[in-house]
mmCIF file with all atom_site columns, C-alpha atoms in Angstrom:
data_model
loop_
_atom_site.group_PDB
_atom_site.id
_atom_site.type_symbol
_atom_site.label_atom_id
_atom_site.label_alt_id
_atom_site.label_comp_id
_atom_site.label_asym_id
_atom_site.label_entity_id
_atom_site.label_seq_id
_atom_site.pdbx_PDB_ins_code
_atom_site.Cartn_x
_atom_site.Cartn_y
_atom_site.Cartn_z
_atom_site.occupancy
_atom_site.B_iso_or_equiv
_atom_site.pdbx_formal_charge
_atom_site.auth_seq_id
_atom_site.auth_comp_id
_atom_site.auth_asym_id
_atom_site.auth_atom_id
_atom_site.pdbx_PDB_model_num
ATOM 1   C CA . UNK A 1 1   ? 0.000  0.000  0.000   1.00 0.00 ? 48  UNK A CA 1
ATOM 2   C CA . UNK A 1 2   ? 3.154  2.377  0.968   1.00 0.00 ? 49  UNK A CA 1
ATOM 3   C CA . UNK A 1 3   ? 4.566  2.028  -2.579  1.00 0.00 ? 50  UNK A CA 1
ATOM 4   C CA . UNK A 1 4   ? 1.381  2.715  -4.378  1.00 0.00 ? 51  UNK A CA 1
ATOM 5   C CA . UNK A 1 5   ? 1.149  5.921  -2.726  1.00 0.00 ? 52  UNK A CA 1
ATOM 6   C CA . UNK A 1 6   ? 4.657  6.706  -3.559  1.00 0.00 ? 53  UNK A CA 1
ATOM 7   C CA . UNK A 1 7   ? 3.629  6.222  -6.949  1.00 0.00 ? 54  UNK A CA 1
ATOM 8   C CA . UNK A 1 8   ? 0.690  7.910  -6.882  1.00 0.00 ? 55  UNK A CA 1
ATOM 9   C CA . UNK A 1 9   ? 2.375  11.084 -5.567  1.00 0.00 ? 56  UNK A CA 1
ATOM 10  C CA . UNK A 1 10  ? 5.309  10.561 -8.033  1.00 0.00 ? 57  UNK A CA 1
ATOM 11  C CA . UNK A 1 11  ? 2.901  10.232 -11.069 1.00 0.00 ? 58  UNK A CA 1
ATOM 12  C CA . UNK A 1 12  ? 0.892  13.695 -9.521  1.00 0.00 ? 59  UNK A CA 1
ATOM 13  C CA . UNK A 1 13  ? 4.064  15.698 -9.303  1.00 0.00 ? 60  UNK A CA 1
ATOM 14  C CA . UNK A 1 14  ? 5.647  14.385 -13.092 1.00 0.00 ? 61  UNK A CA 1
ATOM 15  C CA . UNK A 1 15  ? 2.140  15.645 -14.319 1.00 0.00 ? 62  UNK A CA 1
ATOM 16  C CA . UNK A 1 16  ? 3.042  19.248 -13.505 1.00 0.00 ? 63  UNK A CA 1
ATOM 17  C CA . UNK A 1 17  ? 5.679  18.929 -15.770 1.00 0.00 ? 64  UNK A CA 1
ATOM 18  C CA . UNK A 1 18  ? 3.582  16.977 -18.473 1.00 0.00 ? 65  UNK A CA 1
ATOM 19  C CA . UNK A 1 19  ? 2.557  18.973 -21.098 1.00 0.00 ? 66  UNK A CA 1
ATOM 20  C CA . UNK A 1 20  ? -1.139 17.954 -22.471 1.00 0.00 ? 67  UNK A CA 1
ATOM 21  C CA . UNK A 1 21  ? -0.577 16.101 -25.574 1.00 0.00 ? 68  UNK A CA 1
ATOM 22  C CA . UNK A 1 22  ? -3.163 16.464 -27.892 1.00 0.00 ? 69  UNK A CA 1
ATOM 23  C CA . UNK A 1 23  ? -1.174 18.447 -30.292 1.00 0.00 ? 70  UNK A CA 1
ATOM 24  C CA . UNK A 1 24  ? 2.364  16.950 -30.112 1.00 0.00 ? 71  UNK A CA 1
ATOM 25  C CA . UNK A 1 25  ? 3.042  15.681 -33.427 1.00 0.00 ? 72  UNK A CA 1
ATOM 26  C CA . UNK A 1 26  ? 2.387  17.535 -36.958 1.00 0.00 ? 73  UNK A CA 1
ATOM 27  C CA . UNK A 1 27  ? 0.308  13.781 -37.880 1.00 0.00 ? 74  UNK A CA 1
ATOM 28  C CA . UNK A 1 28  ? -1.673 14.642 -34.302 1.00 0.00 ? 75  UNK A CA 1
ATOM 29  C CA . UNK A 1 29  ? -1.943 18.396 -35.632 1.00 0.00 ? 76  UNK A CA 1
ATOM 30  C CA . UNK A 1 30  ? -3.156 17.237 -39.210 1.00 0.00 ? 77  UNK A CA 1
ATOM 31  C CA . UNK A 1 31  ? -5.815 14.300 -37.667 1.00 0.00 ? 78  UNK A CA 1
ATOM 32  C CA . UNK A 1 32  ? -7.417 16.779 -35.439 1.00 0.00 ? 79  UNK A CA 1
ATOM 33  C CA . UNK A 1 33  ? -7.687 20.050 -37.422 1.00 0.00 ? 80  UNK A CA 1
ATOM 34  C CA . UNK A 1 34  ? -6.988 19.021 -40.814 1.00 0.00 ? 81  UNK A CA 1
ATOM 35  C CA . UNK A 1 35  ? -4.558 19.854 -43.702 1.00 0.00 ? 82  UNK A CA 1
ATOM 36  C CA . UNK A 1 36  ? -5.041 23.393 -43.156 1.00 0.00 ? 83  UNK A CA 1
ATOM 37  C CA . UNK A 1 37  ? -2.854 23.028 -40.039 1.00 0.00 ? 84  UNK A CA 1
ATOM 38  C CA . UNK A 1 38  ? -0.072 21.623 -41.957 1.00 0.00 ? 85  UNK A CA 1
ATOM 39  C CA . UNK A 1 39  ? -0.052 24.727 -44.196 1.00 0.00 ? 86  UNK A CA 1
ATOM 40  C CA . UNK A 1 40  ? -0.337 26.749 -40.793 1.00 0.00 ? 87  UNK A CA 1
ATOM 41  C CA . UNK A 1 41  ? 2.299  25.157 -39.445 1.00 0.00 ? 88  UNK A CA 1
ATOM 42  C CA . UNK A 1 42  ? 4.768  24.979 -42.721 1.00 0.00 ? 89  UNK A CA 1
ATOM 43  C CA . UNK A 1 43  ? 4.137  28.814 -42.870 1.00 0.00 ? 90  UNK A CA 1
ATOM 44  C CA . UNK A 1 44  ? 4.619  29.586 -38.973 1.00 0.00 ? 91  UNK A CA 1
ATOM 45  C CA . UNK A 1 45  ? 6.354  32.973 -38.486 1.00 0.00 ? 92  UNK A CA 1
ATOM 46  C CA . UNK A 1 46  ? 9.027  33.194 -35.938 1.00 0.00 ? 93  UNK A CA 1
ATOM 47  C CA . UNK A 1 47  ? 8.503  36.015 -33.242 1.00 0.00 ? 94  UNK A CA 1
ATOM 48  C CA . UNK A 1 48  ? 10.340 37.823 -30.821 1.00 0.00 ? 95  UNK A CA 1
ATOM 49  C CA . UNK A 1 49  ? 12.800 35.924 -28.153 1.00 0.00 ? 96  UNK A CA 1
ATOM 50  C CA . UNK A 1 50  ? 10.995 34.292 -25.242 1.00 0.00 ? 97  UNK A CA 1
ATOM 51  C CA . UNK A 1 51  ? 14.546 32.595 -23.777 1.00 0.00 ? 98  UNK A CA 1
ATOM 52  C CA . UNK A 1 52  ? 18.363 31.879 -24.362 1.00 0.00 ? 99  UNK A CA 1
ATOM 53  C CA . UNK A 1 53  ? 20.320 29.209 -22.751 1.00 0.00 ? 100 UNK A CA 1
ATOM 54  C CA . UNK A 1 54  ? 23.785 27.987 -22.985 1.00 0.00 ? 101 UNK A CA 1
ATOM 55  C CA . UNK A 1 55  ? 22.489 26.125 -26.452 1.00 0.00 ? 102 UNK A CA 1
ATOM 56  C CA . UNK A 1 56  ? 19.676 27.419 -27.246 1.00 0.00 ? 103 UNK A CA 1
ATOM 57  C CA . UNK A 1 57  ? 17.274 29.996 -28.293 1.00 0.00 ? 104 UNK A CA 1
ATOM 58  C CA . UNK A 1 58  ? 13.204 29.940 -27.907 1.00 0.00 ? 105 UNK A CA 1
ATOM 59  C CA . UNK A 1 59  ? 11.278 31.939 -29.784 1.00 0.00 ? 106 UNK A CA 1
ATOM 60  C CA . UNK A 1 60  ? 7.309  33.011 -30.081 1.00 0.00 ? 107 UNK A CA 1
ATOM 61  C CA . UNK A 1 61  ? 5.272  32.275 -33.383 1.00 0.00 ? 108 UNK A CA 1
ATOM 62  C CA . UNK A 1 62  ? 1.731  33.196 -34.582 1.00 0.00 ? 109 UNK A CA 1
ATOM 63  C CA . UNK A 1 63  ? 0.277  30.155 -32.254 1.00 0.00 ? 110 UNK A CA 1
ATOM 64  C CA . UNK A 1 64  ? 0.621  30.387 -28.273 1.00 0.00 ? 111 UNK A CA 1
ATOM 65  C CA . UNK A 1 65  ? 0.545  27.098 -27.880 1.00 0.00 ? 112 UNK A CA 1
ATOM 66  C CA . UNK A 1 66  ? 3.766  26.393 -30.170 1.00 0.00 ? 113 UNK A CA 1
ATOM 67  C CA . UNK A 1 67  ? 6.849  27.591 -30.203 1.00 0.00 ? 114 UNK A CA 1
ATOM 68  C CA . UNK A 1 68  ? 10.323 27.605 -32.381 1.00 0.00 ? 115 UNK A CA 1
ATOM 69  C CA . UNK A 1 69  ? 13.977 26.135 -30.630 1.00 0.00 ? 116 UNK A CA 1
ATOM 70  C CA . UNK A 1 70  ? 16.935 27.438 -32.706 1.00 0.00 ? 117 UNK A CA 1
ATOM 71  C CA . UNK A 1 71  ? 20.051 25.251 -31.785 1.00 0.00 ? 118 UNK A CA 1
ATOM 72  C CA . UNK A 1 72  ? 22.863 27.729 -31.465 1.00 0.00 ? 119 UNK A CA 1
ATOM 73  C CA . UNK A 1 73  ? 26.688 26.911 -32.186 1.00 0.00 ? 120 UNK A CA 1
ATOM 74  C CA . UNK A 1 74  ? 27.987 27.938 -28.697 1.00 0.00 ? 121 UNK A CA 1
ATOM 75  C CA . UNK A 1 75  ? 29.863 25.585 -26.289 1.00 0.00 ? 122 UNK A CA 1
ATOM 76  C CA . UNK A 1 76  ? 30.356 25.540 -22.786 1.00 0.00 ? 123 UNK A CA 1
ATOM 77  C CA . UNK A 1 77  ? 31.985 23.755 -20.051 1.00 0.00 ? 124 UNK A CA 1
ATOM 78  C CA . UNK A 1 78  ? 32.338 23.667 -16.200 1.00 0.00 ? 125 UNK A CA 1
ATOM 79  C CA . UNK A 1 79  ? 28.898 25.519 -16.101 1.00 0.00 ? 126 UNK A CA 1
ATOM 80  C CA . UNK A 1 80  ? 29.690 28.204 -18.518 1.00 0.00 ? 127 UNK A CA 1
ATOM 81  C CA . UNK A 1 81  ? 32.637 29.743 -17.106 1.00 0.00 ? 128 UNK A CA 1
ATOM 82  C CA . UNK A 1 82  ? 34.576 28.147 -20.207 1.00 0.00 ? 129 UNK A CA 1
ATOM 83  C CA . UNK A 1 83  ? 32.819 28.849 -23.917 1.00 0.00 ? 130 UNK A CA 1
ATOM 84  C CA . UNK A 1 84  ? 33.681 28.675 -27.330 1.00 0.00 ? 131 UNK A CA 1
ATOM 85  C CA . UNK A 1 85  ? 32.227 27.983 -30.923 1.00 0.00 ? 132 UNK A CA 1
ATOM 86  C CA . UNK A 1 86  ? 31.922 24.696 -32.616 1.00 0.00 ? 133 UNK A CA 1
ATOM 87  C CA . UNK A 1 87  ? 30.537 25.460 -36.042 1.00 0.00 ? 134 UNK A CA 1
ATOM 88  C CA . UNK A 1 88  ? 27.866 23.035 -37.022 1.00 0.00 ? 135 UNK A CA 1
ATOM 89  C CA . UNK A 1 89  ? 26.826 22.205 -33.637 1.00 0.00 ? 136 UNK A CA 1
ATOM 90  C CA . UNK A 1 90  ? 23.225 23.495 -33.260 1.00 0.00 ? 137 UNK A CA 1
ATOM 91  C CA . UNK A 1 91  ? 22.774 21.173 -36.477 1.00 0.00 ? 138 UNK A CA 1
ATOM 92  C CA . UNK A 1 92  ? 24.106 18.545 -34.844 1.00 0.00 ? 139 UNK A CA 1
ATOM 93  C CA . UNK A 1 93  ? 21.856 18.955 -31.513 1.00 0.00 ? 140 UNK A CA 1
ATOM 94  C CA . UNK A 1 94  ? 18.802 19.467 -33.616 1.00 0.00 ? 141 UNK A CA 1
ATOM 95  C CA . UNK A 1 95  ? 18.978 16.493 -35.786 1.00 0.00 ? 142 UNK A CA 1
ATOM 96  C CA . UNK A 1 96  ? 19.959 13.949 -32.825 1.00 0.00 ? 143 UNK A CA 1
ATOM 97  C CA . UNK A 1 97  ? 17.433 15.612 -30.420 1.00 0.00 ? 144 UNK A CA 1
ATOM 98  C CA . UNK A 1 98  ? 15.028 15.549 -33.192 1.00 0.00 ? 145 UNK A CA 1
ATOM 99  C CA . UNK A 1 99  ? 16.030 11.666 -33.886 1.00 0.00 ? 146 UNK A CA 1
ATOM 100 C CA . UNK A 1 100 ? 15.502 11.132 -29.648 1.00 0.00 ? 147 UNK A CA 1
ATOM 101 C CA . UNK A 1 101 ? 11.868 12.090 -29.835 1.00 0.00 ? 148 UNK A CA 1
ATOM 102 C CA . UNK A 1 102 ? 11.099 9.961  -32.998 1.00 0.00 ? 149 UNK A CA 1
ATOM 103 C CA . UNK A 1 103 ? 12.647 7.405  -31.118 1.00 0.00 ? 150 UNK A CA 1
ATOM 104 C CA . UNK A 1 104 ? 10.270 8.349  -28.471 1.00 0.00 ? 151 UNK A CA 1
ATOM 105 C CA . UNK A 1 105 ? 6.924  8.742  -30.386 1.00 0.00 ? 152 UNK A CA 1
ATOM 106 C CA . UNK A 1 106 ? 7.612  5.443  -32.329 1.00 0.00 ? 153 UNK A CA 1
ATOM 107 C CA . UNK A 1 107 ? 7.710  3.709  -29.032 1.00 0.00 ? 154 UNK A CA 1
ATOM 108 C CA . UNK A 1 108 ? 4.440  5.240  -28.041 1.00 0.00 ? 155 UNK A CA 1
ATOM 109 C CA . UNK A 1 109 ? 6.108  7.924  -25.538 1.00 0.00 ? 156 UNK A CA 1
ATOM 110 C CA . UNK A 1 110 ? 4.455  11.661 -26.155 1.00 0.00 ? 157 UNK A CA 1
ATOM 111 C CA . UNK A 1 111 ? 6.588  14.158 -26.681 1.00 0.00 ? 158 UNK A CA 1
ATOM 112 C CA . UNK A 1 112 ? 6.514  18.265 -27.352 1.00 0.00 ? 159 UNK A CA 1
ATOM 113 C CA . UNK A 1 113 ? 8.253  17.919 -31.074 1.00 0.00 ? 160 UNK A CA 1
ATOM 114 C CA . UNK A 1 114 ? 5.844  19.140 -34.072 1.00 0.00 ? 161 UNK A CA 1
ATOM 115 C CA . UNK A 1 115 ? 7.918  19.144 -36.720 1.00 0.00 ? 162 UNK A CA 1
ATOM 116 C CA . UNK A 1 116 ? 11.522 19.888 -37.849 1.00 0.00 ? 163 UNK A CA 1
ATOM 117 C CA . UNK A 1 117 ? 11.295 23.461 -40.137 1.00 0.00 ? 164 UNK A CA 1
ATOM 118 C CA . UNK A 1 118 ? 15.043 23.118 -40.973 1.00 0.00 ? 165 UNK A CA 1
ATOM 119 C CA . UNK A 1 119 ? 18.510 22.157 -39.961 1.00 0.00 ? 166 UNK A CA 1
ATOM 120 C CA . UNK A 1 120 ? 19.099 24.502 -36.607 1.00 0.00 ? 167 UNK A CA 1
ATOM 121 C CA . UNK A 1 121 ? 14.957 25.104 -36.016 1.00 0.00 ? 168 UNK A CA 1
ATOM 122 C CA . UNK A 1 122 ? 11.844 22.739 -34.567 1.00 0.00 ? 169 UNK A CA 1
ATOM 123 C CA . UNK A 1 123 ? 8.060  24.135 -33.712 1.00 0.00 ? 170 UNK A CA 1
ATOM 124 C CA . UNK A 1 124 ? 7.374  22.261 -30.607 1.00 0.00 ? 171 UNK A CA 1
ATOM 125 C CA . UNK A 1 125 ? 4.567  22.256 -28.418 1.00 0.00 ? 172 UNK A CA 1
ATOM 126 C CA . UNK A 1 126 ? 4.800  25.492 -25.380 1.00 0.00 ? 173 UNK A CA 1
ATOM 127 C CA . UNK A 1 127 ? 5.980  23.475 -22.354 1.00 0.00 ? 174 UNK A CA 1
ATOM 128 C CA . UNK A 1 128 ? 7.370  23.767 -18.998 1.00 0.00 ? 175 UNK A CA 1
ATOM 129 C CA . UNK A 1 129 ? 10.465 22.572 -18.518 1.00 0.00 ? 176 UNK A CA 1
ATOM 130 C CA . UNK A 1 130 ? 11.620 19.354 -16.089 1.00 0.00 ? 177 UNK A CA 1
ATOM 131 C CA . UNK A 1 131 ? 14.489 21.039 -14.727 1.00 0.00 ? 178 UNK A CA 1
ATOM 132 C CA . UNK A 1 132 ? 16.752 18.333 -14.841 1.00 0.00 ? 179 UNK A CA 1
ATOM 133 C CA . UNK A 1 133 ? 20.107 17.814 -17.170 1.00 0.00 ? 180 UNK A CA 1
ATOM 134 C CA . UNK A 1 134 ? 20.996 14.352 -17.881 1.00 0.00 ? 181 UNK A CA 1
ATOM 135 C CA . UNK A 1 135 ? 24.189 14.305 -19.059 1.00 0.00 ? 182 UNK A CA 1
ATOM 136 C CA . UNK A 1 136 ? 25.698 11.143 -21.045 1.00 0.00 ? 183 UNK A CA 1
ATOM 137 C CA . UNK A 1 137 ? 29.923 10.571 -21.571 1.00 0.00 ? 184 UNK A CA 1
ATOM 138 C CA . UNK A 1 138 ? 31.529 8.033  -23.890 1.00 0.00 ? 185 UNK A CA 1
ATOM 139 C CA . UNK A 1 139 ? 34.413 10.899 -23.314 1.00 0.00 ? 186 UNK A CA 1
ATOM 140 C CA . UNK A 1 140 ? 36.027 11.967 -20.353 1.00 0.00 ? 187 UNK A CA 1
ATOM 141 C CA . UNK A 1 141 ? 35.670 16.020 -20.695 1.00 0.00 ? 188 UNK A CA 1
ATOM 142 C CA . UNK A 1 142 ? 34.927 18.753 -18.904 1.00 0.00 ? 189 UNK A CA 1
ATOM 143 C CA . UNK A 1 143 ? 34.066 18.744 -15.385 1.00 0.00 ? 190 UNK A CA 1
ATOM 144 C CA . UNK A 1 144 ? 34.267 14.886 -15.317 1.00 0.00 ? 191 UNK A CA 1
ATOM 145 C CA . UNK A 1 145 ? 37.785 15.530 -16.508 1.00 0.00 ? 192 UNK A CA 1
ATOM 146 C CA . UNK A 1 146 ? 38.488 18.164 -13.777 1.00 0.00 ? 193 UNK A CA 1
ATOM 147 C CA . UNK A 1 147 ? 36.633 16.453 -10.703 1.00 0.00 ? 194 UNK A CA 1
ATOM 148 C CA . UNK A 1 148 ? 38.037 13.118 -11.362 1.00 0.00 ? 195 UNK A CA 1
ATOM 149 C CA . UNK A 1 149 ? 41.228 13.904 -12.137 1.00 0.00 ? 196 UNK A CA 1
ATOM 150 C CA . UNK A 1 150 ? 40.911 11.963 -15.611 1.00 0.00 ? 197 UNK A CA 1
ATOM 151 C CA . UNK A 1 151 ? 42.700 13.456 -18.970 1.00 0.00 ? 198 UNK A CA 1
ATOM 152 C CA . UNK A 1 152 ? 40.176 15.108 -21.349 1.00 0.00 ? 199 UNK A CA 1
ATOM 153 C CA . UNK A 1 153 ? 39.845 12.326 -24.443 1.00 0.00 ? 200 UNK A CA 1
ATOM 154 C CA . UNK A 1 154 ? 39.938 9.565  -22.524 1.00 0.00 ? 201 UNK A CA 1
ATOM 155 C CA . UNK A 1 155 ? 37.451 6.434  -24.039 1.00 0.00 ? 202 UNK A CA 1
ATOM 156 C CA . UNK A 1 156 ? 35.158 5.665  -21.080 1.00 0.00 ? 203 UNK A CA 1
ATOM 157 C CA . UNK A 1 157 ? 34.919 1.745  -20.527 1.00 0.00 ? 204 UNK A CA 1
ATOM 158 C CA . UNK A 1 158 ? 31.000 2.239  -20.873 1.00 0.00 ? 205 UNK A CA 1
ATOM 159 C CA . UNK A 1 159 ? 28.655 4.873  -20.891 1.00 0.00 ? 206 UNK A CA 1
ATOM 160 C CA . UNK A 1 160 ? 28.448 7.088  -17.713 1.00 0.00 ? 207 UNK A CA 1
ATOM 161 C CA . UNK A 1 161 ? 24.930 9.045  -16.708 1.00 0.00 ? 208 UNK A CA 1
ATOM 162 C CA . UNK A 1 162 ? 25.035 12.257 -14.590 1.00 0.00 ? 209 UNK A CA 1
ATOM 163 C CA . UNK A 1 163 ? 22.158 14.241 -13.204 1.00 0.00 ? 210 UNK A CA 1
ATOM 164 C CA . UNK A 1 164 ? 22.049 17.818 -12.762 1.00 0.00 ? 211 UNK A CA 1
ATOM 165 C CA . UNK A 1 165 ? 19.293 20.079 -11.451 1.00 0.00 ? 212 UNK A CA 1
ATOM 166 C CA . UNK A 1 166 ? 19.093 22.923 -13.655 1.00 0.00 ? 213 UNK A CA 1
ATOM 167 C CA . UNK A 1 167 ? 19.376 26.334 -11.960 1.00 0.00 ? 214 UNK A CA 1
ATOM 168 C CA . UNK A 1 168 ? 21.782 28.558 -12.795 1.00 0.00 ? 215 UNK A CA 1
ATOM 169 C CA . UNK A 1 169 ? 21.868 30.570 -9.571  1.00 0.00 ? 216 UNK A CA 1
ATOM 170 C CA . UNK A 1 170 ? 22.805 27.393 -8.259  1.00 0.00 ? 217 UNK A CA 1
ATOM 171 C CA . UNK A 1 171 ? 25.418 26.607 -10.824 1.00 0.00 ? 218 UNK A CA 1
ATOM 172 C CA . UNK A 1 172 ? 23.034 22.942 -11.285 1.00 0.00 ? 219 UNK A CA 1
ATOM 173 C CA . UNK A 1 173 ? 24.346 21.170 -8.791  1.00 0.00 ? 220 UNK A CA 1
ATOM 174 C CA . UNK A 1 174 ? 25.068 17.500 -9.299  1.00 0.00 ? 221 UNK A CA 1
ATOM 175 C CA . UNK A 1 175 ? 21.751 15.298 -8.207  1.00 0.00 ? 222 UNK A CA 1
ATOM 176 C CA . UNK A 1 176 ? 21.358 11.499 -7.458  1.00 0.00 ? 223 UNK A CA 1
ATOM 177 C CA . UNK A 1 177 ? 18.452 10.231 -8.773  1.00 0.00 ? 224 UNK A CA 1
ATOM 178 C CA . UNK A 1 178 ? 17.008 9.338  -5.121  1.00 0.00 ? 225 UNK A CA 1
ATOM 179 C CA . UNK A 1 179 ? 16.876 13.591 -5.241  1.00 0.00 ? 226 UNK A CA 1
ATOM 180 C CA . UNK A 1 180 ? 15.530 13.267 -8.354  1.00 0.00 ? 227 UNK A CA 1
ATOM 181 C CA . UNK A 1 181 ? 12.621 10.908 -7.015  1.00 0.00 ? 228 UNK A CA 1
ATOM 182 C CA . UNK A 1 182 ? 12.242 13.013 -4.321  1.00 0.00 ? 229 UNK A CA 1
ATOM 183 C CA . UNK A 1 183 ? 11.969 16.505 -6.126  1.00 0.00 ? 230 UNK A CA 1
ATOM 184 C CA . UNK A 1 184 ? 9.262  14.980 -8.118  1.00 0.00 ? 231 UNK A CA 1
ATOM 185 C CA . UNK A 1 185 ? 11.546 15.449 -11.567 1.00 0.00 ? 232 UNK A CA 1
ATOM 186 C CA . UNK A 1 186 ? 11.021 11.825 -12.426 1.00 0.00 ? 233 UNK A CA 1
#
């Protein structure tokens, strides 16, 4: 009885993050308000600049319900005190992220994406954020390098996953995922 209300509570607090999903997907889009939408959506103006982040930039369109993310070049490390360019990298994070949530919506797992508009851009569906970073190394770099004291380059001997709670004020402090339980973030 003690776990289903553990996951009762979990389920209550992920759903704050949730967004609803009856619009997710341009085929959801097209099903519900026909092929109109698809020419809505193809010609969706981008507006002014709701956010920027280390990677990326959200922006307004004609629909309040959707916005663009435009995948910017910029790199950073050890929580943005170190940055730098690395030309072709907002394609790169578009095309895999946008590859993730195929992944995702193939498998039957709702997601925000729409629809891909180019290389750098996607319309997704206006959500709030789960503020937590998961970050996956095949590498050593960065702070890995630095905390453990491990040369930058070095081939990991599998796959290591970090959590970080994102807040900048903060500087997203490193989280277990017992914290992550317990913060409701998954």
């Amino acid at each position: 009885a003690q776990t289903a209300k553990v996951l009762e509570a979990r389920q209550k607090n992920r759903s704050r993050y949730l967004p609803s999903f009856d619009r997710c997907t341009i085929y959801n889009v097209i099903n519900k308000y026909g092929t109109a939408a698809e020419e809505r959506i193809n010609k969706m103006e981008k507006k002014e600049q709701l956010y920027e982040g280390k990677a990326k930039k959200v922006f307004a369109t004609d629909d309040p319900d959707l916005v663009i993310v435009s995948y910017k070049d910029d790199a950073t490390a050890f929580n943005g005190l170190k940055k730098g360019t690395i030309s072709g990298k907002g394609v790169i994070n578009n095309k895999m992220t946008n590859y993730m949530f195929g992944l995702l919506e193939k498998a039957g797992v709702p997601t925000h994406l729409v629809k891909e508009l180019n290389d750098r851009e996607t319309l997704v569906k206006k959500v709030s954020i789960v503020p937590l970073e998961v970050i996956v190394r095949n590498v050593a770099a960065g702070s890995f390098s630095k905390k453990l004291g491990i040369e930058e380059g070095t081939k990991l001997l599998c796959p290591t996953l970090e959590f970080s709670y994102k807040n900048d004020d903060l500087g997203d402090p490193f989280i277990n995922d017992y914290y992550a339980l317990a913060l409701g973030l998954a």
